[in-house]
CSV table of C-alpha atoms and ligand atoms in Angstrom, one decimal:
chain,number,residue,atom,x,y,z
A,1,MET,CA,18.6,10.1,42.3
A,2,LYS,CA,17.6,7.9,38.6
A,3,THR,CA,13.7,8.5,39.8
A,4,THR,CA,14.4,11.9,40.1
A,5,ILE,CA,15.6,12.8,36.8
A,6,PHE,CA,13.1,10.4,35.5
A,7,SER,CA,10.3,12.2,36.9
A,8,THR,CA,11.9,15.6,36.3
A,9,VAL,CA,12.2,14.8,32.2
A,10,ILE,CA,8.0,13.9,32.4
A,11,LEU,CA,7.3,16.6,34.5
A,12,TYR,CA,9.4,18.9,31.7
A,13,VAL,CA,7.8,17.1,28.4
A,14,VAL,CA,4.0,17.4,30.2
A,15,LEU,CA,4.1,21.3,30.7
A,16,THR,CA,5.8,21.7,27.7
A,17,ALA,CA,3.1,20.0,25.4
A,18,ALA,CA,1.0,21.8,27.3
A,19,LEU,CA,2.8,25.2,27.0
A,20,ASN,CA,2.6,25.0,23.4
A,21,GLY,CA,2.1,22.1,20.6
A,22,LYS,CA,5.2,22.8,19.0
A,23,ARG,CA,7.7,23.5,21.2
A,24,THR,CA,7.6,19.3,21.6
A,25,LYS,CA,10.0,19.3,18.8
A,26,HIS,CA,13.1,20.7,20.8
A,27,LEU,CA,12.4,17.3,23.7
A,28,ARG,CA,13.8,15.0,20.9
A,29,PRO,CA,17.4,15.7,22.8
A,30,VAL,CA,16.2,15.4,26.1
A,31,LEU,CA,14.9,12.4,26.2
A,32,GLU,CA,17.7,10.7,23.7
A,33,ARG,CA,20.1,11.8,25.9
A,34,ARG,CA,17.6,9.8,28.6
A,35,GLU,CA,17.6,6.9,26.5
A,36,GLU,CA,22.0,7.6,25.4
A,37,GLN,CA,22.3,6.6,29.5
A,38,VAL,CA,20.5,3.8,29.5
A,39,LEU,CA,21.8,2.8,26.5
A,40,GLN,CA,23.5,-0.8,26.6
A,41,PRO,CA,25.1,-3.6,24.9
A,42,ILE,CA,22.3,-6.8,26.2
A,43,VAL,CA,19.5,-7.9,23.9
A,44,GLY,CA,18.2,-10.8,26.2
A,45,ASP,CA,20.2,-12.5,28.3
A,46,LYS,CA,23.6,-11.9,26.1
A,47,GLY,CA,25.7,-8.9,26.9
A,48,ALA,CA,26.3,-6.8,29.8
A,49,GLU,CA,26.2,-2.8,30.2
A,50,ILE,CA,30.1,-1.4,28.9
A,51,LEU,CA,31.5,0.0,32.6
A,52,VAL,CA,34.6,2.6,31.3
A,53,PRO,CA,33.6,5.8,29.7
A,54,LYS,CA,31.9,5.6,26.5
A,55,ASN,CA,30.9,7.8,23.1
A,56,HIS,CA,27.1,8.2,23.9
A,57,ALA,CA,26.3,9.8,20.8
A,58,ILE,CA,28.0,7.3,18.7
A,59,ASP,CA,26.2,4.6,20.7
A,60,SER,CA,23.1,6.5,19.8
A,61,GLN,CA,23.2,6.3,16.3
A,62,ASN,CA,24.8,2.9,15.7
A,63,ARG,CA,22.0,1.3,18.2
A,64,ASP,CA,22.4,-2.2,15.7
A,65,SER,CA,26.0,-2.1,16.0
A,66,LEU,CA,25.7,-2.3,19.9
A,67,GLN,CA,22.3,-3.9,21.3
A,68,VAL,CA,23.2,-6.1,17.7
A,69,PRO,CA,20.0,-7.9,16.6
A,70,PRO,CA,19.9,-12.0,17.1
A,71,SER,CA,19.7,-12.6,13.7
A,72,ASP,CA,22.8,-11.0,12.9
A,73,ALA,CA,25.8,-13.3,12.2
A,74,GLY,CA,29.3,-13.6,10.9
A,75,LEU,CA,31.6,-11.2,9.5
A,76,VAL,CA,30.7,-8.2,7.3
A,77,MET,CA,33.0,-5.2,6.5
A,78,ASN,CA,31.4,-2.1,7.6
A,79,LEU,CA,29.6,-0.5,4.6
A,80,LYS,CA,28.5,3.0,6.8
A,81,TRP,CA,30.5,6.3,6.4
A,82,SER,CA,29.3,9.5,7.9
A,83,PHE,CA,30.3,12.8,6.1
A,84,SER,CA,30.5,14.5,10.0
A,85,GLN,CA,33.9,12.2,9.4
A,86,SER,CA,35.2,13.2,6.6
A,87,MET,CA,37.9,16.5,7.0
A,88,MET,CA,36.8,19.8,5.5
A,89,ASN,CA,38.1,20.8,2.5
A,90,LEU,CA,37.8,25.0,3.6
A,91,GLN,CA,37.4,27.2,0.4
A,92,GLN,CA,36.6,30.6,0.3
A,93,GLY,CA,33.4,31.5,-0.4
A,94,GLY,CA,32.7,28.0,0.1
A,95,PHE,CA,34.0,24.0,1.1
A,96,VAL,CA,34.3,20.8,-0.3
A,97,ARG,CA,34.2,17.2,2.4
A,98,GLN,CA,34.1,14.4,0.7
A,99,GLN,CA,34.2,10.3,1.4
A,100,VAL,CA,36.2,8.7,-1.0
A,101,ALA,CA,37.6,4.3,-1.1
A,102,SER,CA,40.8,5.4,2.2
A,103,ASP,CA,37.1,6.8,4.0
A,104,LEU,CA,35.5,3.2,3.5
A,105,PRO,CA,37.2,0.5,2.0
A,106,SER,CA,34.5,-1.7,1.0
A,107,SER,CA,33.1,1.2,-2.2
A,108,GLN,CA,35.9,0.8,-4.5
A,109,ASP,CA,33.3,1.4,-6.7
A,110,PHE,CA,31.9,5.1,-5.4
A,111,SER,CA,33.3,8.5,-4.0
A,112,SER,CA,30.7,11.6,-3.4
A,113,ALA,CA,31.5,14.8,-2.3
A,114,GLN,CA,29.5,17.4,-0.3
A,115,ASN,CA,29.3,20.7,-1.6
A,116,HIS,CA,28.6,24.4,-1.0
A,117,LEU,CA,28.7,27.3,-2.8
A,118,ALA,CA,28.1,31.3,-1.3
A,119,LYS,CA,26.1,33.1,-3.4
A,120,GLY,CA,28.4,34.2,-6.7
A,121,ALA,CA,30.9,31.7,-5.7
A,122,ILE,CA,32.6,30.0,-8.1
A,123,ARG,CA,33.4,26.7,-8.5
A,124,GLN,CA,36.0,26.5,-11.2
A,125,MET,CA,36.5,25.1,-14.6
A,126,HIS,CA,37.6,21.2,-14.2
A,127,TRP,CA,36.7,18.2,-16.1
A,128,HIS,CA,37.6,14.6,-14.0
A,129,SER,CA,38.3,11.8,-15.1
A,130,LEU,CA,35.4,9.7,-14.1
A,131,ASN,CA,31.5,10.4,-14.6
A,132,GLU,CA,29.9,13.2,-12.5
A,133,TRP,CA,26.5,12.5,-11.0
A,134,GLY,CA,25.0,15.9,-9.1
A,135,LEU,CA,22.2,16.9,-7.6
A,136,VAL,CA,21.4,19.9,-5.7
A,137,THR,CA,20.6,19.7,-1.8
A,138,ALA,CA,19.7,23.2,-1.0
A,139,GLY,CA,19.4,26.4,-2.7
A,140,SER,CA,20.1,26.6,-6.5
A,141,VAL,CA,23.2,26.6,-9.0
A,142,LEU,CA,24.2,28.1,-12.5
A,143,ILE,CA,26.2,25.4,-14.9
A,144,ALA,CA,28.1,25.8,-17.8
A,145,ALA,CA,29.8,23.1,-19.5
A,146,VAL,CA,30.9,22.4,-22.7
A,147,SER,CA,30.8,19.4,-25.5
A,148,ASN,CA,33.5,18.1,-27.4
A,149,GLU,CA,31.9,19.3,-30.2
A,150,GLY,CA,31.2,22.8,-29.6
A,151,LYS,CA,27.7,22.7,-28.4
A,152,ASN,CA,27.3,24.1,-25.2
A,153,GLN,CA,24.3,24.3,-22.1
A,154,VAL,CA,24.2,26.8,-19.4
A,155,PHE,CA,21.5,26.6,-17.2
A,156,ARG,CA,19.8,26.9,-13.4
A,157,ALA,CA,19.5,23.6,-11.1
A,158,ASP,CA,17.6,24.1,-8.5
A,159,LYS,CA,16.9,21.9,-5.5
A,160,GLY,CA,16.2,18.7,-6.8
A,161,ASP,CA,17.2,18.9,-9.8
A,162,ILE,CA,20.4,16.0,-10.7
A,163,TRP,CA,23.1,16.6,-13.5
A,164,TYR,CA,25.0,14.3,-15.2
A,165,PHE,CA,28.6,14.9,-16.7
A,166,PRO,CA,30.4,12.3,-18.8
A,167,LYS,CA,34.4,11.7,-17.7
A,168,GLY,CA,36.3,14.1,-19.6
A,169,GLN,CA,33.3,16.6,-20.0
A,170,GLY,CA,34.3,20.2,-19.0
A,171,HIS,CA,31.9,22.2,-16.8
A,172,THR,CA,31.8,25.0,-14.1
A,173,ILE,CA,29.3,25.6,-11.2
A,174,GLN,CA,28.2,28.8,-9.7
A,175,GLY,CA,26.2,29.0,-6.4
A,176,LEU,CA,22.8,31.3,-7.2
A,177,THR,CA,20.9,31.7,-3.6
A,178,ASP,CA,21.4,33.5,0.0
A,179,PRO,CA,22.3,31.8,2.2
A,180,GLY,CA,24.4,29.4,-0.5
A,181,ALA,CA,23.7,26.1,-2.4
A,182,GLU,CA,24.2,23.0,-1.5
A,183,TYR,CA,25.4,19.9,-4.4
A,184,LEU,CA,26.0,16.5,-4.3
A,185,LEU,CA,28.6,14.3,-5.9
A,186,VAL,CA,28.6,10.8,-7.2
A,187,PHE,CA,31.8,9.2,-8.7
A,188,ASP,CA,31.8,6.3,-10.7
A,189,ALA,CA,35.0,4.5,-9.0
A,190,GLY,CA,36.9,5.1,-5.1
A,191,ASP,CA,39.5,6.5,-5.2
A,192,PHE,CA,38.0,10.1,-6.5
A,193,ASP,CA,41.2,11.2,-4.3
A,194,SER,CA,44.1,10.0,-6.3
A,195,THR,CA,45.7,12.1,-9.0
A,196,SER,CA,44.3,13.5,-12.1
A,197,ARG,CA,41.1,12.6,-10.9
A,198,THR,CA,39.8,16.3,-11.1
A,199,LEU,CA,41.6,18.5,-13.5
A,200,ASN,CA,41.6,22.7,-12.8
A,201,VAL,CA,41.6,24.8,-15.8
A,202,ALA,CA,43.9,27.5,-13.3
A,203,ASP,CA,46.5,24.9,-12.8
A,204,TRP,CA,46.9,23.3,-16.3
A,205,LEU,CA,47.7,27.3,-17.5
A,206,ILE,CA,49.7,27.6,-14.2
A,207,HIS,CA,51.4,24.9,-15.7
A,208,THR,CA,52.5,25.8,-19.2
A,209,PRO,CA,54.5,27.9,-20.3
A,210,PRO,CA,53.4,31.8,-21.1
A,211,SER,CA,54.9,31.6,-24.6
A,212,VAL,CA,53.1,28.4,-25.2
A,213,LEU,CA,49.8,30.2,-23.8
A,214,ALA,CA,50.5,33.0,-25.7
A,215,LYS,CA,50.6,30.9,-29.0
A,216,ASN,CA,47.8,28.8,-28.3
A,217,PHE,CA,45.4,31.6,-27.4
A,218,GLY,CA,47.1,34.3,-30.0
A,219,VAL,CA,47.8,36.7,-28.1
A,220,SER,CA,51.2,38.3,-26.3
A,221,ASN,CA,53.3,36.1,-23.9
A,222,ASN,CA,51.6,38.9,-21.0
A,223,THR,CA,48.8,38.3,-21.3
A,224,PHE,CA,48.6,36.0,-18.8
A,225,LYS,CA,50.9,37.6,-16.1
A,226,THR,CA,47.8,37.3,-14.1
A,227,LEU,CA,47.0,33.9,-13.4
A,228,PRO,CA,45.5,33.5,-9.9
A,229,LYS,CA,49.1,32.1,-8.0
A,230,ALA,CA,47.4,30.0,-6.1
A,231,LEU,CA,44.0,29.5,-7.3
A,232,GLY,CA,40.9,27.4,-4.7
A,233,SER,CA,38.6,25.0,-6.3
A,234,ILE,CA,35.6,27.4,-5.3
A,235,PHE,CA,36.3,31.4,-4.7
A,236,ARG,CA,33.8,34.2,-4.5
A,237,GLY,CA,32.5,36.0,-7.4
A,238,ASN,CA,29.9,37.8,-9.1
A,239,LEU,CA,26.8,36.8,-10.4
A,240,SER,CA,27.3,35.1,-14.2
A,241,SER,CA,24.3,36.5,-17.1
A,242,GLY,CA,24.8,32.9,-17.6
A,243,SER,CA,24.7,33.9,-21.7
A,244,ILE,CA,26.8,32.7,-24.0
A,245,LEU,CA,25.6,30.8,-27.3
A,246,SER,CA,27.2,28.3,-29.4
A,247,PRO,CA,27.7,28.1,-33.4
A,248,TYR,CA,27.0,24.5,-33.0
A,249,GLY,CA,24.1,24.5,-31.4
A,250,LYS,CA,23.4,23.1,-27.6
A,251,LEU,CA,23.2,20.5,-25.7
A,252,GLU,CA,19.3,19.7,-25.3
A,253,GLY,CA,16.6,16.9,-25.8
A,254,ASN,CA,19.0,14.2,-25.8
A,255,SER,CA,22.2,15.4,-25.2
A,256,SER,CA,21.6,17.3,-22.0
A,257,TYR,CA,23.0,17.2,-18.5
A,258,HIS,CA,20.1,18.3,-16.5
A,259,PHE,CA,17.8,16.3,-15.2
A,260,GLN,CA,14.9,18.5,-13.9
A,261,ALA,CA,13.2,16.5,-11.0
A,262,SER,CA,12.4,19.5,-9.0
A,263,LYS,CA,9.8,19.6,-11.4
A,264,MET,CA,8.7,16.2,-11.8
A,265,PRO,CA,6.4,14.3,-9.4
A,266,MET,CA,7.6,11.2,-7.5
A,267,LYS,CA,6.2,8.1,-8.4
A,268,ASP,CA,3.6,6.6,-5.4
A,269,ALA,CA,5.2,3.0,-4.5
A,270,PRO,CA,2.9,0.3,-5.5
A,271,GLY,CA,3.5,-1.1,-1.6
A,272,GLY,CA,2.0,2.2,-0.6
A,273,GLY,CA,4.9,3.4,1.8
A,274,GLY,CA,6.4,6.2,-0.1
A,275,LYS,CA,7.0,7.9,-3.1
A,276,TYR,CA,10.3,7.2,-5.6
A,277,MET,CA,11.5,8.4,-9.2
A,278,ILE,CA,14.0,6.5,-11.0
A,279,VAL,CA,16.4,8.3,-12.9
A,280,ASP,CA,18.1,6.9,-15.6
A,281,LYS,CA,19.2,6.0,-19.4
A,282,ASN,CA,15.2,5.8,-20.2
A,283,ASN,CA,14.7,9.3,-18.6
A,284,PHE,CA,17.8,10.8,-19.0
A,285,PRO,CA,19.0,9.3,-22.0
A,286,ILE,CA,23.0,11.2,-21.8
A,287,ILE,CA,23.2,8.5,-18.5
A,288,THR,CA,25.6,5.6,-19.4
A,289,SER,CA,26.4,5.2,-15.6
A,290,LEU,CA,25.3,6.0,-11.9
A,291,ALA,CA,21.4,5.1,-13.2
A,292,ALA,CA,19.6,6.2,-9.4
A,293,MET,CA,16.9,5.6,-7.6
A,294,ILE,CA,15.6,9.1,-5.3
A,295,VAL,CA,13.1,7.2,-2.5
A,296,GLU,CA,10.6,8.8,0.1
A,297,VAL,CA,9.8,6.6,2.5
A,298,LYS,CA,7.0,7.4,5.2
A,299,PRO,CA,7.6,6.4,8.9
A,300,GLY,CA,7.2,3.0,10.0
A,301,ALA,CA,7.6,1.6,5.8
A,302,MET,CA,10.4,0.1,4.1
A,303,ARG,CA,12.1,0.0,1.2
A,304,GLU,CA,11.4,-4.4,0.4
A,305,LEU,CA,13.5,-7.0,1.0
A,306,HIS,CA,15.2,-6.8,-2.6
A,307,TRP,CA,19.0,-7.1,-4.4
A,308,HIS,CA,20.8,-5.5,-7.8
A,309,PRO,CA,21.6,-7.9,-10.2
A,310,THR,CA,23.8,-4.9,-11.7
A,311,GLY,CA,26.2,-4.6,-9.3
A,312,VAL,CA,27.3,-2.7,-6.0
A,313,GLU,CA,24.9,0.0,-4.7
A,314,TRP,CA,25.9,3.0,-3.4
A,315,LEU,CA,23.3,4.8,-1.2
A,316,TYR,CA,23.2,8.7,0.4
A,317,PHE,CA,20.6,9.8,3.4
A,318,GLU,CA,20.0,13.3,2.7
A,319,SER,CA,16.9,13.5,5.8
A,320,GLY,CA,14.9,11.7,8.1
A,321,TYR,CA,16.3,7.9,9.9
A,322,ALA,CA,16.8,4.5,9.0
A,323,ARG,CA,18.5,0.3,9.1
A,324,ALA,CA,19.0,-1.8,6.6
A,325,THR,CA,20.4,-5.1,7.0
A,326,VAL,CA,22.8,-6.2,4.3
A,327,TRP,CA,22.9,-10.0,3.9
A,328,LEU,CA,26.0,-11.1,2.0
A,329,GLY,CA,25.4,-15.0,1.6
A,330,GLY,CA,27.0,-18.0,3.5
A,331,GLY,CA,25.0,-16.5,6.8
A,332,ASN,CA,27.0,-13.2,7.4
A,333,ALA,CA,24.5,-9.8,8.1
A,334,ARG,CA,24.6,-7.0,9.5
A,335,THR,CA,22.8,-4.4,10.9
A,336,PHE,CA,23.3,-0.6,10.1
A,337,ASP,CA,21.7,2.5,11.4
A,338,PHE,CA,21.3,5.9,9.4
A,339,GLU,CA,20.5,9.3,9.4
A,340,ALA,CA,21.3,13.0,7.3
A,341,GLY,CA,24.3,12.6,5.8
A,342,ASP,CA,25.6,9.7,5.8
A,343,THR,CA,26.6,7.4,3.4
A,344,ALA,CA,26.6,3.5,2.3
A,345,VAL,CA,27.5,1.0,-0.1
A,346,PHE,CA,25.9,-2.1,-0.3
A,347,PRO,CA,28.2,-5.5,-1.9
A,348,ASP,CA,27.1,-6.9,-5.1
A,349,ASN,CA,24.0,-8.7,-5.5
A,350,SER,CA,24.0,-8.6,-1.8
A,351,GLY,CA,20.1,-9.1,-0.7
A,352,HIS,CA,18.7,-5.9,1.8
A,353,TYR,CA,16.0,-4.1,3.4
A,354,VAL,CA,16.0,-0.3,3.7
A,355,GLU,CA,13.6,0.5,6.6
A,356,ASN,CA,12.4,4.1,8.1
A,357,THR,CA,12.7,4.0,12.2
A,358,HIS,CA,11.3,7.0,12.4
A,359,PRO,CA,7.6,7.6,13.5
A,360,THR,CA,6.7,10.1,12.2
A,361,GLU,CA,9.6,11.7,9.7
A,362,THR,CA,9.6,10.8,6.4
A,363,LEU,CA,13.6,9.6,5.2
A,364,ARG,CA,14.6,10.0,2.6
A,365,TYR,CA,17.7,8.7,0.6
A,366,LEU,CA,19.2,8.0,-2.7
A,367,GLU,CA,20.3,4.7,-4.4
A,368,ILE,CA,23.4,5.2,-6.9
A,369,PHE,CA,24.3,2.2,-9.3
A,370,GLN,CA,27.0,1.5,-12.0
A,371,SER,CA,25.1,1.2,-14.8
A,372,ASP,CA,22.6,2.4,-17.4
A,373,LYS,CA,19.7,1.3,-15.1
A,374,VAL,CA,18.3,0.8,-12.3
A,375,VAL,CA,17.6,-3.4,-11.9
A,376,ASP,CA,16.8,-4.8,-8.6
A,377,PHE,CA,15.1,-8.6,-7.8
A,378,GLY,CA,11.6,-8.2,-5.2
A,379,LEU,CA,12.3,-11.2,-2.5
A,380,GLU,CA,8.1,-11.4,-2.0
A,381,GLN,CA,7.5,-11.7,-6.3
A,382,TRP,CA,9.9,-14.0,-6.5
A,383,LEU,CA,8.6,-16.0,-4.2
A,384,ALA,CA,5.3,-15.6,-5.4
A,385,LEU,CA,6.1,-16.6,-8.2
A,386,THR,CA,7.5,-19.8,-8.0
A,387,PRO,CA,5.5,-23.1,-7.3
A,388,PRO,CA,3.8,-22.1,-4.1
A,389,ASP,CA,4.4,-26.1,-2.9
A,390,LEU,CA,8.0,-26.1,-3.5
A,391,VAL,CA,8.7,-22.1,-1.4
A,392,ALA,CA,6.4,-24.1,1.6
A,393,GLN,CA,9.0,-27.0,1.6
A,394,ILE,CA,11.7,-24.7,1.8
A,395,LEU,CA,10.8,-21.9,3.7
A,396,ASN,CA,8.9,-25.1,5.9
A,397,VAL,CA,6.0,-22.3,6.4
A,398,SER,CA,2.3,-22.9,5.2
A,399,VAL,CA,2.0,-23.2,1.3
A,400,GLU,CA,-1.8,-20.9,2.1
A,401,THR,CA,1.2,-18.3,3.9
A,402,VAL,CA,3.3,-18.6,0.3
A,403,LYS,CA,-0.4,-17.7,-1.8
A,404,SER,CA,-1.0,-14.8,0.5
A,405,PHE,CA,2.6,-13.4,-1.1
A,406,LYS,CA,1.9,-10.3,-3.9
A,407,SER,CA,3.3,-11.1,-7.0
A,408,GLU,CA,3.4,-7.2,-8.0
A,409,ARG,CA,5.8,-5.5,-6.9
A,410,GLY,CA,5.7,-3.6,-3.5
A,411,ILE,CA,8.7,-1.5,-3.8
A,412,LEU,CA,7.9,0.3,-0.7
A,413,VAL,CA,5.9,-1.8,1.7
A,414,LYS,CA,3.8,-0.5,4.4
A,415,GLY,CA,3.3,-3.8,6.5
A,416,LYS,CA,-0.2,-5.0,7.9
A,417,GLU,CA,-1.9,-1.5,10.1
B,501,NAG,C1,57.4,35.8,-25.9
B,501,NAG,O1,58.5,34.1,-25.9
B,501,NAG,C2,59.1,33.7,-26.4
B,501,NAG,C3,60.2,32.4,-25.5
B,501,NAG,O2,60.1,33.4,-24.5
B,501,NAG,C4,60.3,34.7,-27.0
B,501,NAG,O3,60.7,33.9,-28.0
B,501,NAG,C5,59.0,35.6,-27.9
B,501,NAG,O4,59.3,36.1,-29.0
B,501,NAG,C6,58.2,36.0,-27.2
B,501,NAG,N1,56.7,36.7,-28.2
B,501,NAG,C7,57.0,38.3,-27.6
B,501,NAG,C8,55.4,38.6,-28.8
B,501,NAG,O5,57.2,39.1,-27.0
B,502,NAG,C1,32.2,41.9,-8.9
B,502,NAG,O1,32.1,43.3,-8.3
B,502,NAG,C2,32.7,43.9,-7.7
B,502,NAG,C3,31.4,44.8,-7.0
B,502,NAG,O2,30.9,45.2,-7.9
B,502,NAG,C4,33.6,44.7,-8.4
B,502,NAG,O3,34.3,45.8,-8.0
B,502,NAG,C5,34.2,43.7,-9.0
B,502,NAG,O4,35.4,44.4,-10.3
B,502,NAG,C6,33.9,42.6,-9.9
B,502,NAG,N1,34.6,42.0,-10.6
B,502,NAG,C7,34.7,41.3,-11.7
B,502,NAG,C8,35.0,40.1,-12.5
B,502,NAG,O5,33.5,41.7,-12.8
B,503,NAG,C1,16.0,10.5,-27.1
B,503,NAG,O1,16.5,8.7,-26.2
B,503,NAG,C2,15.2,8.4,-26.3
B,503,NAG,C3,15.1,7.5,-24.8
B,503,NAG,O2,16.3,7.0,-25.3
B,503,NAG,C4,14.7,7.6,-27.2
B,503,NAG,O3,13.7,7.4,-27.3
B,503,NAG,C5,14.4,8.3,-28.9
B,503,NAG,O4,14.6,8.5,-29.7
B,503,NAG,C6,15.9,9.9,-28.4
B,503,NAG,N1,15.2,10.8,-29.4
B,503,NAG,C7,16.2,11.5,-30.7
B,503,NAG,C8,15.6,12.6,-31.3
B,503,NAG,O5,17.2,11.1,-30.8
B,504,NAG,C1,9.1,-27.1,10.0
B,504,NAG,O1,8.5,-26.4,11.2
B,504,NAG,C2,8.2,-27.3,12.1
B,504,NAG,C3,7.2,-26.9,12.9
B,504,NAG,O2,7.9,-25.9,13.9
B,504,NAG,C4,9.3,-28.0,12.8
B,504,NAG,O3,8.4,-28.9,13.5
B,504,NAG,C5,10.4,-28.5,12.0
B,504,NAG,O4,11.7,-29.5,12.8
B,504,NAG,C6,10.7,-27.3,10.9
B,504,NAG,N1,11.7,-28.6,9.6
B,504,NAG,C7,12.4,-28.2,9.8
B,504,NAG,C8,13.2,-29.3,9.0
B,504,NAG,O5,13.4,-27.4,10.5
């Protein structure tokens, strides 16, 4: 019976490939389904087949939790959360789904949200009691913000662009494109869902006595009678012309909230394994926290073994497939698998790598830190710049091996070809 299924798959592979080269993409699900059938927690002579019914989809997405690499050991708490597990907050003209500390308790320093706005849909005016970092992941949005000095900025952010609002800066967002626009938000605390993290302006006005509103704005008591009774955070609207000038001037140059990453080329990593872009205080001066690195790793290549002296790292996987082993010292290490829509958090100063596990697809992900700069240490450089006879004795490898290590950072390495 098994042989029959296998032959059928092979026949399908051959036929489809012969009929149309492009169609081979459709084979993935077929092959994956077959793979799931055989994926069992067995590595070498350890483990055994699971006898009871199991969740094939989740098992296959977490292969290294099932077929645990023999180098994994000890206790490392869960460090992965997929947005697919989050509860959607459905709104008129969009949605929000969050990843907060109650989803991923190891993420006390970061929370995040995936957002969708239909063309014309408006994310109402608000501010946060946290610093906000935004990345447009689909389409384009219009953003309007005002600083406490009365300077303002109204800008279009396209796919790939980044924004940053220091804690307390009021802003609003509108979707500009069909079939909608999406953006990822990252905040520098895990409890984004707690009270007073998000302050929506309509909510404030609804909860202020009308006579106070009348006095504050110099209008009649009836003016705000039409305030929406139950306004969601997102609602459908008409496209704005996007124009308003402040007598105090524009937020531009070093005060700009907008980083036009979509117009900037990414840097080739010296290790030849892909491209990266660092967005921090050095090129986006408004940033005081949430320094970021956007990473594109070629198939089979890897973000080299490294660690971050500045603290916890938060990650978001935009596309492709990856695995990472996080080592916490004391013999504790655990390997996680990732794909598009997954988030992760790597503990303060933990050693790790991020490997593209797909044979043909580029891996795109981002690293974010509670710091104004991206800072990391590369293991190879450290080993290469320590006296080789010492390193050789410590690691019990030959001096020649140590001398072959590169003193220049690789960042993204592709290994030997
Ligand atoms: C507005 O309401 C306040 C409080 O109810 C009242 O004292 C005031 O006279 C009202 N003003 C006008 C212009 O109606
Ligand atoms: C939005 O556009 C519709 C259709 O043109 C119009 O009826 C409506 O008044 C507009 N709403 C606002 C607030 O401008
Ligand atoms: C803008 O920021 C950069 C980098 O922090 C700095 O070198 C430059 O002097 C600043 N320019 C102004 C006009 O403040
Ligand atoms: C170093 O490697 C050699 C060769 O494999 C082995 O015999 C020796 O036991 C190792 N030393 C240590 C301290 O593990």
